[in-house]
Coordinates of C-alpha atoms in Angstrom, one line a residue:
Chain J
M1 CA -84.2 89.4 4.3
R2 CA -81.9 88.3 7.0
F3 CA -78.1 88.6 6.9
M4 CA -76.8 86.6 4.0
N5 CA -73.5 84.8 4.3
V6 CA -72.0 83.9 0.9
V7 CA -68.9 81.8 0.7
V8 CA -66.9 82.1 -2.6
C9 CA -64.3 79.4 -3.3
V10 CA -61.3 81.1 -4.9
K11 CA -58.1 79.6 -6.3
Q12 CA -54.8 81.3 -6.5
I13 CA -52.9 80.2 -9.5
P14 CA -49.6 81.0 -11.3
D15 CA -50.1 83.8 -13.8
P16 CA -51.5 82.2 -16.9
A17 CA -49.6 84.8 -19.0
A18 CA -46.3 83.4 -17.8
P19 CA -45.0 80.0 -19.1
A20 CA -46.2 77.1 -16.9
R21 CA -44.0 74.2 -15.9
L22 CA -44.9 70.8 -14.6
D23 CA -42.8 69.0 -12.0
P24 CA -41.3 66.1 -14.0
S25 CA -41.4 63.7 -11.0
T26 CA -45.0 64.4 -9.9
W27 CA -46.5 66.0 -13.0
T28 CA -48.1 68.6 -10.8
L29 CA -48.0 72.3 -11.8
E30 CA -45.1 74.2 -10.2
R31 CA -46.4 76.9 -8.0
E32 CA -43.2 78.5 -6.8
G33 CA -43.7 82.1 -8.0
K34 CA -46.4 84.7 -7.0
L35 CA -49.9 83.4 -7.4
I36 CA -52.8 85.5 -8.6
L37 CA -56.6 85.3 -8.3
D38 CA -57.9 82.9 -11.0
E39 CA -59.9 85.1 -13.3
S40 CA -62.7 82.6 -13.5
D41 CA -63.2 83.1 -9.8
S42 CA -63.6 86.8 -10.1
Y43 CA -67.1 86.2 -11.6
G44 CA -68.0 84.2 -8.5
V45 CA -66.7 87.0 -6.2
E46 CA -68.7 89.6 -8.2
M47 CA -71.8 87.5 -8.0
G48 CA -71.4 86.9 -4.3
L49 CA -70.9 90.6 -3.7
Q50 CA -74.0 91.4 -5.7
L51 CA -76.1 88.8 -3.9
A52 CA -75.0 90.0 -0.5
D53 CA -75.8 93.6 -1.6
Q54 CA -79.2 92.6 -2.9
A55 CA -80.1 90.8 0.3
G56 CA -79.8 94.2 2.0
G57 CA -77.3 92.8 4.5
G58 CA -74.6 90.2 4.0
E59 CA -71.1 89.6 3.3
V60 CA -68.7 87.4 1.3
T61 CA -66.2 85.1 2.9
L62 CA -63.5 83.7 0.6
V63 CA -62.2 80.2 1.1
S64 CA -59.0 79.1 -0.6
M65 CA -56.3 76.4 -0.4
A66 CA -52.9 77.5 -1.5
P67 CA -49.2 76.7 -0.8
R68 CA -46.9 78.9 1.4
N69 CA -49.7 80.9 3.0
E70 CA -50.1 82.7 -0.3
T71 CA -52.5 85.6 0.0
S72 CA -51.9 87.8 -3.2
G73 CA -55.0 86.5 -5.0
L74 CA -57.1 86.7 -1.8
R75 CA -56.1 90.4 -1.4
T76 CA -57.4 91.1 -4.9
A77 CA -60.8 89.6 -4.0
L78 CA -60.8 91.3 -0.7
A79 CA -60.1 94.6 -2.5
M80 CA -63.1 93.9 -4.7
G81 CA -65.2 93.9 -1.5
A82 CA -65.1 90.5 0.2
A83 CA -65.2 90.8 4.0
R84 CA -62.8 88.1 5.1
A85 CA -60.9 85.0 4.0
I86 CA -60.2 81.5 5.2
L87 CA -56.9 80.2 3.8
V88 CA -55.8 76.6 4.3
S89 CA -52.1 76.2 3.7
D90 CA -50.1 73.1 4.7
P91 CA -47.1 71.4 3.2
V92 CA -48.9 68.0 3.4
L93 CA -51.5 69.3 0.9
G94 CA -49.0 69.3 -2.1
G95 CA -50.2 66.8 -4.7
S96 CA -53.8 67.0 -3.7
D97 CA -56.4 65.7 -6.2
A98 CA -59.7 67.3 -6.7
L99 CA -61.5 65.2 -4.1
G100 CA -58.8 65.9 -1.5
T101 CA -59.1 69.6 -2.2
A102 CA -62.9 69.3 -1.9
K103 CA -62.5 67.7 1.6
V104 CA -60.3 70.5 2.8
L105 CA -62.5 73.2 1.4
A106 CA -65.6 71.6 2.8
A107 CA -64.1 71.5 6.3
A108 CA -63.1 75.2 6.0
I109 CA -66.5 76.2 4.5
R110 CA -68.4 74.5 7.4
R111 CA -66.7 77.0 9.8
A112 CA -68.2 79.9 7.8
E113 CA -71.8 78.6 8.1
P114 CA -72.8 79.8 4.6
D115 CA -76.2 80.3 3.1
L116 CA -74.8 79.9 -0.3
V117 CA -71.5 78.6 -1.7
V118 CA -70.3 80.0 -5.0
A119 CA -67.5 78.5 -7.2
A120 CA -66.3 78.8 -10.7
T121 CA -67.3 76.0 -13.1
E122 CA -63.6 75.0 -13.3
S123 CA -60.2 76.5 -12.5
T124 CA -57.9 77.9 -15.2
D125 CA -54.9 75.8 -14.3
G126 CA -56.5 72.4 -13.3
Y127 CA -59.7 72.2 -15.4
T128 CA -61.1 69.1 -13.7
G129 CA -64.4 70.9 -13.2
T130 CA -65.3 68.3 -10.6
L131 CA -64.6 70.0 -7.3
P132 CA -67.8 72.0 -6.8
V133 CA -70.1 69.0 -7.0
Q134 CA -67.8 67.0 -4.8
L135 CA -67.9 69.9 -2.3
A136 CA -71.7 69.9 -2.4
E137 CA -71.8 66.2 -1.7
L138 CA -69.4 66.5 1.2
L139 CA -71.3 69.4 2.7
G140 CA -74.7 67.7 2.1
F141 CA -75.9 70.7 0.1
P142 CA -77.8 70.6 -3.2
S143 CA -75.8 71.9 -6.2
V144 CA -76.6 73.7 -9.4
T145 CA -74.0 74.1 -12.0
F146 CA -73.4 76.5 -15.0
V147 CA -75.4 79.3 -13.4
K148 CA -75.8 82.4 -15.5
K149 CA -78.4 84.2 -13.3
V150 CA -79.3 83.9 -9.7
T151 CA -81.8 85.4 -7.3
V152 CA -82.2 84.5 -3.6
G153 CA -85.3 84.8 -1.5
D154 CA -87.5 82.9 1.0
G155 CA -84.7 80.5 1.9
K156 CA -84.4 79.4 -1.7
V157 CA -82.1 80.1 -4.6
H158 CA -83.6 80.5 -8.0
V159 CA -81.2 80.2 -10.9
E160 CA -81.1 80.1 -14.7
R161 CA -78.8 77.3 -15.6
Q162 CA -77.0 77.4 -18.9
T163 CA -77.6 74.4 -21.2
E164 CA -76.6 73.6 -24.8
A165 CA -80.1 74.5 -26.0
G166 CA -80.7 77.6 -23.8
F167 CA -81.3 77.6 -20.1
D168 CA -83.2 75.7 -17.4
E169 CA -84.9 77.5 -14.5
V170 CA -84.0 75.7 -11.3
E171 CA -85.0 76.3 -7.7
T172 CA -83.4 74.7 -4.6
P173 CA -83.4 75.3 -0.9
L174 CA -80.5 77.1 0.9
P175 CA -77.8 76.4 1.8
A176 CA -76.6 75.3 -1.7
V177 CA -73.6 75.2 -3.9
I178 CA -73.7 77.0 -7.3
T179 CA -71.1 77.2 -10.0
V180 CA -71.0 80.3 -12.2
T181 CA -69.8 80.5 -15.7
A182 CA -67.3 83.1 -16.9
G183 CA -68.7 86.3 -18.3
V184 CA -72.1 86.2 -16.6
V185 CA -71.3 89.3 -14.6
E186 CA -68.8 92.1 -15.0
P187 CA -66.2 91.7 -12.2
R188 CA -65.6 95.1 -10.6
Y189 CA -62.1 96.5 -10.5
P190 CA -60.5 97.0 -7.1
S191 CA -60.6 100.7 -6.2
F192 CA -57.8 102.5 -4.4
K193 CA -59.7 102.5 -1.2
G194 CA -60.7 98.9 -1.7
I195 CA -57.0 97.9 -2.0
M196 CA -56.1 99.8 1.2
A197 CA -59.1 98.4 3.1
A198 CA -58.2 94.9 2.0
K199 CA -54.9 95.1 4.0
G200 CA -56.9 95.3 7.3
K201 CA -59.4 92.5 6.5
P202 CA -59.0 89.2 8.4
V203 CA -57.4 86.2 6.7
D204 CA -57.8 83.1 8.9
Q205 CA -54.9 80.9 8.2
L206 CA -55.5 77.2 8.9
T207 CA -53.6 73.9 8.7
V208 CA -55.0 70.4 8.1
A209 CA -54.7 69.8 11.8
D210 CA -56.7 73.0 12.6
L211 CA -59.5 71.6 10.4
G212 CA -59.4 68.3 12.3
L213 CA -58.9 66.2 9.1
P214 CA -57.2 62.9 9.7
E215 CA -53.6 62.8 8.4
G216 CA -53.4 60.8 5.2
S217 CA -56.9 61.6 4.2
V218 CA -55.9 64.6 2.1
G219 CA -52.8 65.8 0.1
A220 CA -50.7 63.4 -1.9
A221 CA -51.1 60.7 0.7
G222 CA -54.9 60.7 0.4
A223 CA -55.1 61.3 -3.4
R224 CA -57.0 58.6 -5.3
Q225 CA -55.9 60.1 -8.6
E226 CA -52.4 59.8 -10.0
V227 CA -51.1 61.5 -13.1
V228 CA -49.1 58.7 -14.9
S229 CA -47.8 60.6 -17.9
V230 CA -48.0 63.9 -19.5
E231 CA -47.5 64.5 -23.2
P232 CA -47.2 67.9 -24.9
A233 CA -50.2 68.9 -26.9
E234 CA -49.8 68.5 -30.6
S235 CA -48.9 71.9 -32.1
R236 CA -51.6 73.4 -34.2
K237 CA -51.5 72.5 -37.9
A238 CA -51.3 75.4 -40.4
G239 CA -54.7 76.3 -41.7
E240 CA -55.7 76.0 -45.3
I241 CA -55.7 79.2 -47.2
I242 CA -58.4 79.5 -49.9
V243 CA -57.4 81.9 -52.6
D244 CA -60.5 83.4 -54.2
E245 CA -60.6 82.5 -57.9
G246 CA -64.3 83.1 -58.2
D247 CA -65.2 79.9 -56.4
A248 CA -64.0 80.6 -52.8
H249 CA -67.6 80.7 -51.4
T250 CA -68.5 77.3 -52.7
R251 CA -65.2 75.8 -51.4
I252 CA -65.8 77.4 -48.0
V253 CA -69.4 76.0 -47.9
A254 CA -68.1 72.6 -48.9
Y255 CA -65.5 72.7 -46.1
L256 CA -68.0 73.7 -43.5
E257 CA -70.4 71.0 -44.6
Q258 CA -67.6 68.5 -44.3
L259 CA -67.1 69.7 -40.7
K260 CA -70.9 69.3 -40.2
V261 CA -71.0 72.9 -39.0
I262 CA -73.7 73.7 -41.6
Chain S
M1 CA -31.2 103.3 -0.4
D2 CA -34.1 101.2 -1.4
F3 CA -35.0 100.9 -5.0
H4 CA -38.1 98.7 -4.5
L5 CA -41.7 99.7 -4.7
D6 CA -43.5 98.7 -1.5
E7 CA -46.5 96.4 -1.3
D8 CA -49.1 99.1 -1.6
Q9 CA -47.3 100.7 -4.6
I10 CA -47.1 97.3 -6.4
A11 CA -50.8 96.9 -5.7
V12 CA -51.5 100.3 -7.2
A13 CA -49.5 99.6 -10.3
E14 CA -51.2 96.2 -10.8
A15 CA -54.7 97.6 -10.2
V16 CA -54.2 100.5 -12.6
A17 CA -52.8 98.2 -15.3
G18 CA -55.8 95.9 -14.8
V19 CA -58.3 98.8 -15.4
C20 CA -56.4 100.1 -18.4
A21 CA -56.5 96.7 -20.0
K22 CA -60.2 97.4 -20.4
F23 CA -59.3 100.3 -22.7
P24 CA -57.2 98.8 -25.5
G25 CA -55.7 100.5 -28.5
R26 CA -59.0 100.1 -30.4
Y27 CA -60.7 102.4 -27.8
W28 CA -58.2 105.2 -28.4
Q29 CA -58.1 104.7 -32.1
E30 CA -61.9 105.1 -32.3
L31 CA -61.8 108.3 -30.2
E32 CA -59.2 109.7 -32.5
E33 CA -61.4 109.1 -35.5
T34 CA -64.2 111.2 -34.0
G35 CA -62.1 113.6 -31.9
A36 CA -64.2 112.6 -28.8
Y37 CA -63.2 113.0 -25.2
P38 CA -62.5 109.6 -23.4
E39 CA -65.5 110.0 -21.1
E40 CA -65.8 106.3 -20.1
F41 CA -62.1 106.0 -19.3
V42 CA -62.1 109.2 -17.2
R43 CA -65.3 108.2 -15.4
T44 CA -63.8 104.7 -14.6
L45 CA -60.6 106.1 -13.2
T46 CA -62.6 108.7 -11.2
D47 CA -65.0 106.1 -9.7
L48 CA -62.1 103.9 -8.6
G49 CA -60.4 106.8 -6.8
W50 CA -57.3 106.9 -9.0
L51 CA -57.7 110.6 -9.8
S52 CA -58.2 111.7 -6.2
I53 CA -55.2 109.8 -4.8
L54 CA -53.4 113.1 -3.9
I55 CA -56.4 114.6 -2.0
P56 CA -56.0 114.1 1.8
E57 CA -58.2 111.5 3.4
E58 CA -60.0 114.1 5.5
Y59 CA -61.5 115.4 2.2
G60 CA -62.4 112.0 0.9
G61 CA -59.3 111.4 -1.2
G62 CA -56.7 108.7 -1.1
G63 CA -54.2 110.7 1.0
R64 CA -51.1 109.4 -0.8
G65 CA -48.1 111.2 -2.1
I66 CA -46.7 112.1 -5.5
T67 CA -44.9 108.8 -5.7
E68 CA -48.2 106.9 -5.9
A69 CA -49.7 109.4 -8.3
A70 CA -46.5 108.9 -10.5
I71 CA -47.1 105.2 -10.5
V72 CA -50.7 105.6 -11.5
L73 CA -49.8 107.9 -14.5
E74 CA -46.9 105.7 -15.5
E75 CA -49.1 102.6 -15.7
I76 CA -51.8 104.4 -17.6
H77 CA -49.2 105.5 -20.3
R78 CA -47.5 102.1 -20.2
S79 CA -50.8 100.4 -21.2
G80 CA -51.0 102.5 -24.4
A81 CA -53.6 104.8 -22.9
N82 CA -53.1 108.6 -22.5
A83 CA -53.8 110.4 -19.2
N84 CA -53.9 113.9 -20.9
A85 CA -57.7 113.9 -20.7
C86 CA -57.7 113.7 -16.9
H87 CA -54.2 114.0 -15.3
A88 CA -54.9 117.6 -14.2
Q89 CA -57.8 116.4 -12.1
M90 CA -55.1 114.8 -9.9
Y91 CA -52.9 117.8 -9.2
T92 CA -54.7 121.1 -10.2
M93 CA -56.5 121.0 -6.8
G94 CA -53.0 121.3 -5.2
T95 CA -53.1 125.0 -5.5
V96 CA -56.4 125.1 -3.5
L97 CA -55.1 122.6 -1.0
R98 CA -51.9 124.5 -0.3
H99 CA -53.1 128.1 -0.6
G100 CA -56.9 128.0 -0.4
S101 CA -59.0 129.1 2.6
R102 CA -60.6 126.5 4.9
E103 CA -64.0 127.4 3.3
Q104 CA -62.7 126.8 -0.2
K105 CA -61.2 123.4 0.8
D106 CA -64.3 122.3 2.6
R107 CA -66.5 123.3 -0.3
Y108 CA -64.5 122.0 -3.2
L109 CA -62.1 119.2 -2.2
P110 CA -64.7 116.6 -1.1
E111 CA -66.7 117.2 -4.4
I112 CA -63.5 116.9 -6.4
A113 CA -62.5 113.7 -4.5
A114 CA -65.9 112.2 -5.1
G115 CA -65.6 113.0 -8.8
R116 CA -68.7 115.2 -8.7
L117 CA -66.7 118.2 -9.7
R118 CA -64.0 118.4 -12.2
L119 CA -61.2 120.9 -11.6
Q120 CA -58.9 120.1 -14.5
A121 CA -58.5 123.4 -16.4
F122 CA -55.7 125.9 -15.5
G123 CA -55.8 129.2 -17.3
I124 CA -52.3 130.6 -17.4
T125 CA -50.9 130.7 -21.0
E126 CA -51.8 133.7 -23.2
P127 CA -51.2 134.3 -26.9
D128 CA -48.6 137.0 -26.1
A129 CA -47.1 135.5 -23.0
G130 CA -46.0 131.9 -23.3
I131 CA -43.5 130.7 -20.7
D132 CA -42.8 134.3 -19.6
T133 CA -45.8 134.2 -17.3
T134 CA -45.3 137.7 -15.8
R135 CA -46.3 139.2 -19.2
I136 CA -49.8 138.0 -19.1
Q137 CA -52.4 140.7 -19.8
T138 CA -55.7 139.1 -18.5
R139 CA -56.9 141.7 -16.0
A140 CA -58.9 141.3 -12.8
E141 CA -60.3 144.5 -11.4
R142 CA -61.8 144.7 -8.0
D143 CA -65.3 146.0 -7.8
G144 CA -66.7 145.8 -4.2
D145 CA -67.0 142.1 -3.2
R146 CA -66.2 140.8 -6.7
Y147 CA -63.6 141.0 -9.5
I148 CA -64.4 141.7 -13.1
I149 CA -62.0 139.8 -15.4
N150 CA -61.2 140.4 -19.0
G151 CA -58.7 138.8 -21.3
Q152 CA -57.7 135.9 -23.5
K153 CA -56.0 132.6 -22.8
T154 CA -54.6 129.9 -25.2
F155 CA -53.8 126.2 -25.0
I156 CA -56.1 125.8 -22.1
S157 CA -56.7 122.1 -21.9
R158 CA -59.9 120.3 -21.0
I159 CA -61.9 123.5 -20.2
E160 CA -64.9 122.0 -22.1
Y161 CA -64.8 119.0 -19.7
S162 CA -64.1 120.9 -16.5
D163 CA -66.6 122.4 -14.0
L164 CA -64.0 124.7 -12.4
M165 CA -61.0 126.5 -13.8
L166 CA -58.1 128.0 -11.9
L167 CA -57.3 131.3 -13.6
L168 CA -54.3 133.5 -13.3
A169 CA -54.9 137.2 -13.9
R170 CA -53.2 140.5 -13.3
T171 CA -54.7 142.4 -10.4
T172 CA -52.0 145.1 -10.7
P173 CA -51.0 146.0 -14.3
L174 CA -47.3 145.4 -15.2
G175 CA -45.3 148.6 -14.7
E176 CA -47.6 150.1 -12.0
G177 CA -45.1 149.8 -9.2
A178 CA -45.1 146.2 -8.3
P179 CA -42.2 143.9 -9.4
P180 CA -43.2 141.8 -12.4
A181 CA -43.6 138.6 -10.4
E182 CA -46.1 140.4 -8.1
G183 CA -49.5 141.7 -8.9
L184 CA -50.8 138.4 -10.3
S185 CA -53.7 136.6 -8.5
V186 CA -55.3 133.1 -8.8
F187 CA -59.1 132.7 -9.0
L188 CA -61.3 129.7 -8.8
V189 CA -63.8 130.2 -11.6
D190 CA -67.0 128.2 -11.6
L191 CA -67.5 127.6 -15.3
R192 CA -71.1 126.3 -14.7
D193 CA -72.1 129.8 -13.7
A194 CA -69.9 131.7 -16.2
G195 CA -72.4 131.8 -19.0
D196 CA -71.2 133.9 -22.0
A197 CA -68.5 135.5 -20.0
V198 CA -66.2 132.6 -20.8
Q199 CA -66.2 131.3 -24.3
F200 CA -63.8 128.9 -25.9
S201 CA -62.9 127.2 -29.2
R202 CA -61.0 124.0 -29.7
I203 CA -57.5 124.2 -31.2
P204 CA -57.0 121.2 -33.5
V205 CA -53.7 119.6 -32.6
M206 CA -51.6 116.6 -33.9
F207 CA -53.3 114.1 -31.6
N208 CA -56.7 113.7 -29.9
H209 CA -56.1 116.3 -27.2
H210 CA -58.7 118.8 -26.0
T211 CA -57.1 122.2 -25.8
Y212 CA -58.8 125.6 -26.4
Q213 CA -58.5 129.3 -26.9
V214 CA -60.5 131.0 -24.2
F215 CA -62.1 134.4 -24.3
I216 CA -63.0 136.1 -21.1
N217 CA -65.4 139.0 -21.2
D218 CA -66.6 140.8 -18.0
L219 CA -66.4 137.6 -16.0
E220 CA -67.6 138.3 -12.4
V221 CA -65.8 136.3 -9.7
P222 CA -66.7 136.7 -6.1
V223 CA -63.9 137.8 -3.8
E224 CA -64.2 134.6 -1.8
N225 CA -63.1 132.7 -5.0
R226 CA -59.7 134.3 -5.0
V227 CA -57.1 131.7 -3.9
G228 CA -54.7 133.1 -1.3
E229 CA -53.7 136.7 -1.1
E230 CA -54.1 139.2 -3.9
G231 CA -50.9 139.7 -5.9
R232 CA -49.1 136.5 -4.8
G233 CA -50.6 134.2 -7.5
L234 CA -47.4 133.5 -9.4
R235 CA -45.8 132.1 -6.3
Y236 CA -48.8 129.8 -5.8
I237 CA -48.5 128.6 -9.4
I238 CA -44.8 128.0 -9.3
D239 CA -45.4 126.0 -6.1
G240 CA -47.2 123.3 -8.2
W241 CA -44.6 123.0 -10.9
N242 CA -42.4 120.4 -9.3
A243 CA -45.4 118.1 -8.7
E244 CA -46.4 118.6 -12.3
R245 CA -42.9 117.9 -13.7
I246 CA -42.7 114.6 -11.7
L247 CA -46.0 113.5 -13.0
I248 CA -45.4 114.4 -16.6
A249 CA -42.0 112.6 -16.3
S250 CA -43.9 109.6 -15.2
E251 CA -46.2 109.7 -18.2
A252 CA -43.1 109.8 -20.4
I253 CA -41.6 106.9 -18.6
G254 CA -44.8 105.0 -19.1
D255 CA -44.7 105.8 -22.8
G256 CA -41.1 104.7 -22.9
R257 CA -42.0 101.4 -21.4
F258 CA -44.9 101.0 -23.9
F259 CA -42.6 101.6 -26.8
T260 CA -39.7 99.4 -25.7
E261 CA -41.9 96.5 -24.6
K262 CA -43.9 96.7 -27.8
A263 CA -40.8 97.1 -30.0
A264 CA -39.0 94.2 -28.3
S265 CA -41.9 91.9 -28.6
Y266 CA -42.6 92.9 -32.3
A267 CA -38.9 92.6 -33.3
T268 CA -38.6 89.2 -31.7
S269 CA -41.7 87.8 -33.5
R270 CA -41.3 89.5 -36.9
V271 CA -39.3 87.2 -39.2
V272 CA -37.5 88.6 -42.2
F273 CA -34.7 86.8 -44.2
G274 CA -35.5 83.7 -42.1
K275 CA -34.8 85.2 -38.7
P276 CA -36.4 87.6 -36.2
I277 CA -35.5 91.2 -37.0
A278 CA -34.4 91.6 -33.4
S279 CA -31.4 89.3 -34.0
N280 CA -29.9 92.2 -36.0
Q281 CA -27.9 94.5 -33.8
G282 CA -29.1 97.5 -35.9
V283 CA -32.7 96.8 -34.7
Q284 CA -32.0 95.4 -31.2
F285 CA -29.5 98.0 -29.9
P286 CA -31.6 101.1 -30.3
I287 CA -34.4 99.4 -28.4
A288 CA -32.0 98.4 -25.6
E289 CA -30.4 101.8 -25.5
A290 CA -33.8 103.5 -25.2
Y291 CA -34.8 101.0 -22.5
A292 CA -31.7 102.0 -20.5
A293 CA -32.6 105.7 -20.9
V294 CA -36.1 105.1 -19.7
Q295 CA -35.0 103.2 -16.7
A296 CA -32.4 105.9 -15.8
A297 CA -35.1 108.6 -16.1
G298 CA -37.4 106.4 -13.9
L299 CA -34.8 106.5 -11.1
M300 CA -34.4 110.3 -11.3
R301 CA -38.2 110.6 -11.2
F302 CA -38.5 108.4 -8.1
K303 CA -35.7 110.4 -6.4
A304 CA -37.6 113.6 -7.2
A305 CA -40.8 112.1 -6.0
T306 CA -39.2 110.8 -2.7
L307 CA -37.8 114.3 -2.0
F308 CA -41.1 115.9 -2.8
D309 CA -43.0 113.5 -0.5
S310 CA -40.6 114.2 2.3
G311 CA -41.0 117.9 1.9
A312 CA -37.4 118.4 0.8
P313 CA -36.4 120.8 -2.1
C314 CA -36.7 118.9 -5.4
G315 CA -36.6 121.6 -8.1
A316 CA -33.4 120.3 -9.7
E317 CA -34.5 116.6 -9.6
S318 CA -38.0 117.3 -10.8
N319 CA -36.8 119.4 -13.7
M320 CA -34.1 116.8 -14.6
A321 CA -36.6 114.0 -14.4
K322 CA -38.9 115.8 -16.8
L323 CA -36.0 116.4 -19.2
L324 CA -34.5 112.9 -19.1
A325 CA -37.9 111.2 -19.2
S326 CA -39.3 113.1 -22.2
K327 CA -36.0 112.6 -24.1
A328 CA -36.0 108.9 -23.2
S329 CA -39.6 108.4 -24.4
W330 CA -38.9 110.2 -27.6
Q331 CA -35.8 108.0 -28.1
A332 CA -38.0 104.9 -27.4
A333 CA -40.7 106.2 -29.8
N334 CA -38.1 106.5 -32.6
A335 CA -36.6 103.1 -31.9
A336 CA -40.1 101.5 -31.9
L337 CA -41.3 103.2 -35.0
T338 CA -38.1 102.1 -36.8
A339 CA -38.4 98.6 -35.6
F340 CA -42.0 98.4 -36.7
G341 CA -41.1 99.7 -40.1
G342 CA -44.2 100.2 -42.3
N343 CA -46.4 98.7 -39.6
G344 CA -45.3 101.5 -37.3
F345 CA -47.3 103.8 -39.5
A346 CA -50.4 101.6 -39.4
R347 CA -52.9 102.9 -36.9
E348 CA -53.8 99.4 -35.6
F349 CA -50.4 99.0 -33.9
D350 CA -50.8 102.3 -31.8
V351 CA -47.1 103.1 -32.3
E352 CA -47.8 106.1 -34.6
R353 CA -50.4 107.4 -32.2
K354 CA -48.2 107.2 -29.2
F355 CA -45.3 108.6 -31.2
R356 CA -47.4 111.7 -31.9
E357 CA -48.6 111.9 -28.3
T358 CA -45.2 111.5 -26.6
K359 CA -43.5 114.3 -28.5
L360 CA -45.6 116.8 -26.6
L361 CA -43.8 115.9 -23.4
E362 CA -40.6 117.5 -24.6
I363 CA -42.5 120.7 -25.1
A364 CA -45.2 120.9 -22.5
P365 CA -45.9 121.9 -19.8
V366 CA -42.4 123.5 -20.2
S367 CA -39.9 123.3 -23.0
N368 CA -36.9 121.2 -22.3
N369 CA -34.8 124.2 -23.3
L370 CA -36.2 126.1 -20.3
V371 CA -35.4 123.1 -18.1
L372 CA -31.8 123.1 -19.3
S373 CA -31.6 126.8 -18.5
Y374 CA -32.9 126.1 -15.0
V375 CA -30.2 123.4 -14.5
G376 CA -27.5 125.6 -16.0
Q377 CA -28.4 128.7 -14.0
R378 CA -30.0 127.5 -10.8
V379 CA -28.1 124.2 -10.2
L380 CA -24.7 124.9 -11.8
G381 CA -24.6 128.7 -11.2
M382 CA -23.9 129.7 -14.7
P383 CA -25.3 133.0 -16.2
K384 CA -28.9 133.4 -17.2
S385 CA -29.2 132.1 -20.8
Y386 CA -32.4 133.6 -22.0

């Protein structure tokens, strides 16, 4: 098969292990510290690398939008084996909603002329899960979500798409957008040589103006979504402890029946 | 003076920590139950290039210094893992690299760097000659273009999981003219070809470590497998001691961080008498004190590593780093075990396992008493104390 160009959308997020804070005036997540590769994107990177490899010739281009020209997370994905990255970073992009982010990423992805665009089903910090399909619409590509297995050949992508009951087999022409669920592949660990090689790989840093997007169409100014209030999640209630006095099994069965689990 | 790790070194630490997270306490607990070698762990580190980081790039290695190797081992131990099963793959090749012939380097180093050959056994210690290495009795007699070697070694680690072994033997018997430090030679033994000439039996020890008694009977080693000149072997071995001490110190520092981080977290979340046990000074202060000791040892270790990498003498710093680090990790181990109380003895928390493991670092590869004698005599100019 001909050279295959896979674009993987990656998000660089605050370390989920560290306590997160929301800006009380905008209710957006504070992203002041070091950002890392969203773990859910590592599956897409791995899948992209495998597809490029299986094609017998190809490479992975990362596309990301992040504040302050942050590249830490990109370096991790480059160390895994991606060939290059396009990073869009611009102060006007603070406060972007999902659609605004999709517009920016779509403009960046067009430059890479992909055969296939891979994204996670949702990010670990935002969780809207809407961006990939918005992206597909903006690019004019078909999209297939919740992909657990993928093969590419004859200008088409053939996927197994996870459903509640099992999986659907779906085929669509390239170029296309697919979203991969966590755990479908085992993301490789960066090797020492991979880390060193990543330092020399190109990261194309772009602004909104570079992408030719009209001012006011993206970022907080272009956002059509507004967070009006944020409430802390209710803390989990203590569970019920069933002490076995010979009847524990019947009480557990009754409890599960009440939950309609069985 | 710059006390910061550079960007590459931070990336190394983060990447190694990421890999080790795949091998949690349960992995090590299960190995201990069966006494098995951590094959998957060693294979993973090998494939990612972490064990060949000291081999020059021209031979396919990472081409980095002892500082980066120290960071790798510290992160492995900090994660709760143990590098004993494979740390020698990192540095045993140093003897070949520094003193081997061009042919030996070309033949072996690329294979070691690629992980196809394991060189992680070093046959020095004997039942009747511990740290007094000049007293070893294993004998290598020249016979044409080969040597015939006979003798016995003990506490030879990882030989069962090594393709090659560096072996120290007497080529001139003690008392036959040469000074005691002369007359020893180093051989690169290919264990795959050795057959019955090299036999070994595992010595059960207090944690899951693979160390052996080794019996050598009429082992034939071609002359081209002697490393360096005949009779100068002890010098070649001593040459690797500083590197080893810095790396062992790093393992102790990793252990110390494991203990203090784990103890601080446990003592903060464990509530007794209505408050976290860490709010009692009797619990909190020993952990804080151990942490300070670990940090101080870490600085001495990085000073030694920086000197080593710049080619400067570092015997004093390497020895002191090993001393301070092993004492600090033992202090941290005790603080952690005390803070964990009864749970410290429960296998699932890994504290008792690491407690048993880290004690070794005060004793091997050299006893802290010998380190003190080095500092007293060689650094401070006092009389020989042994």
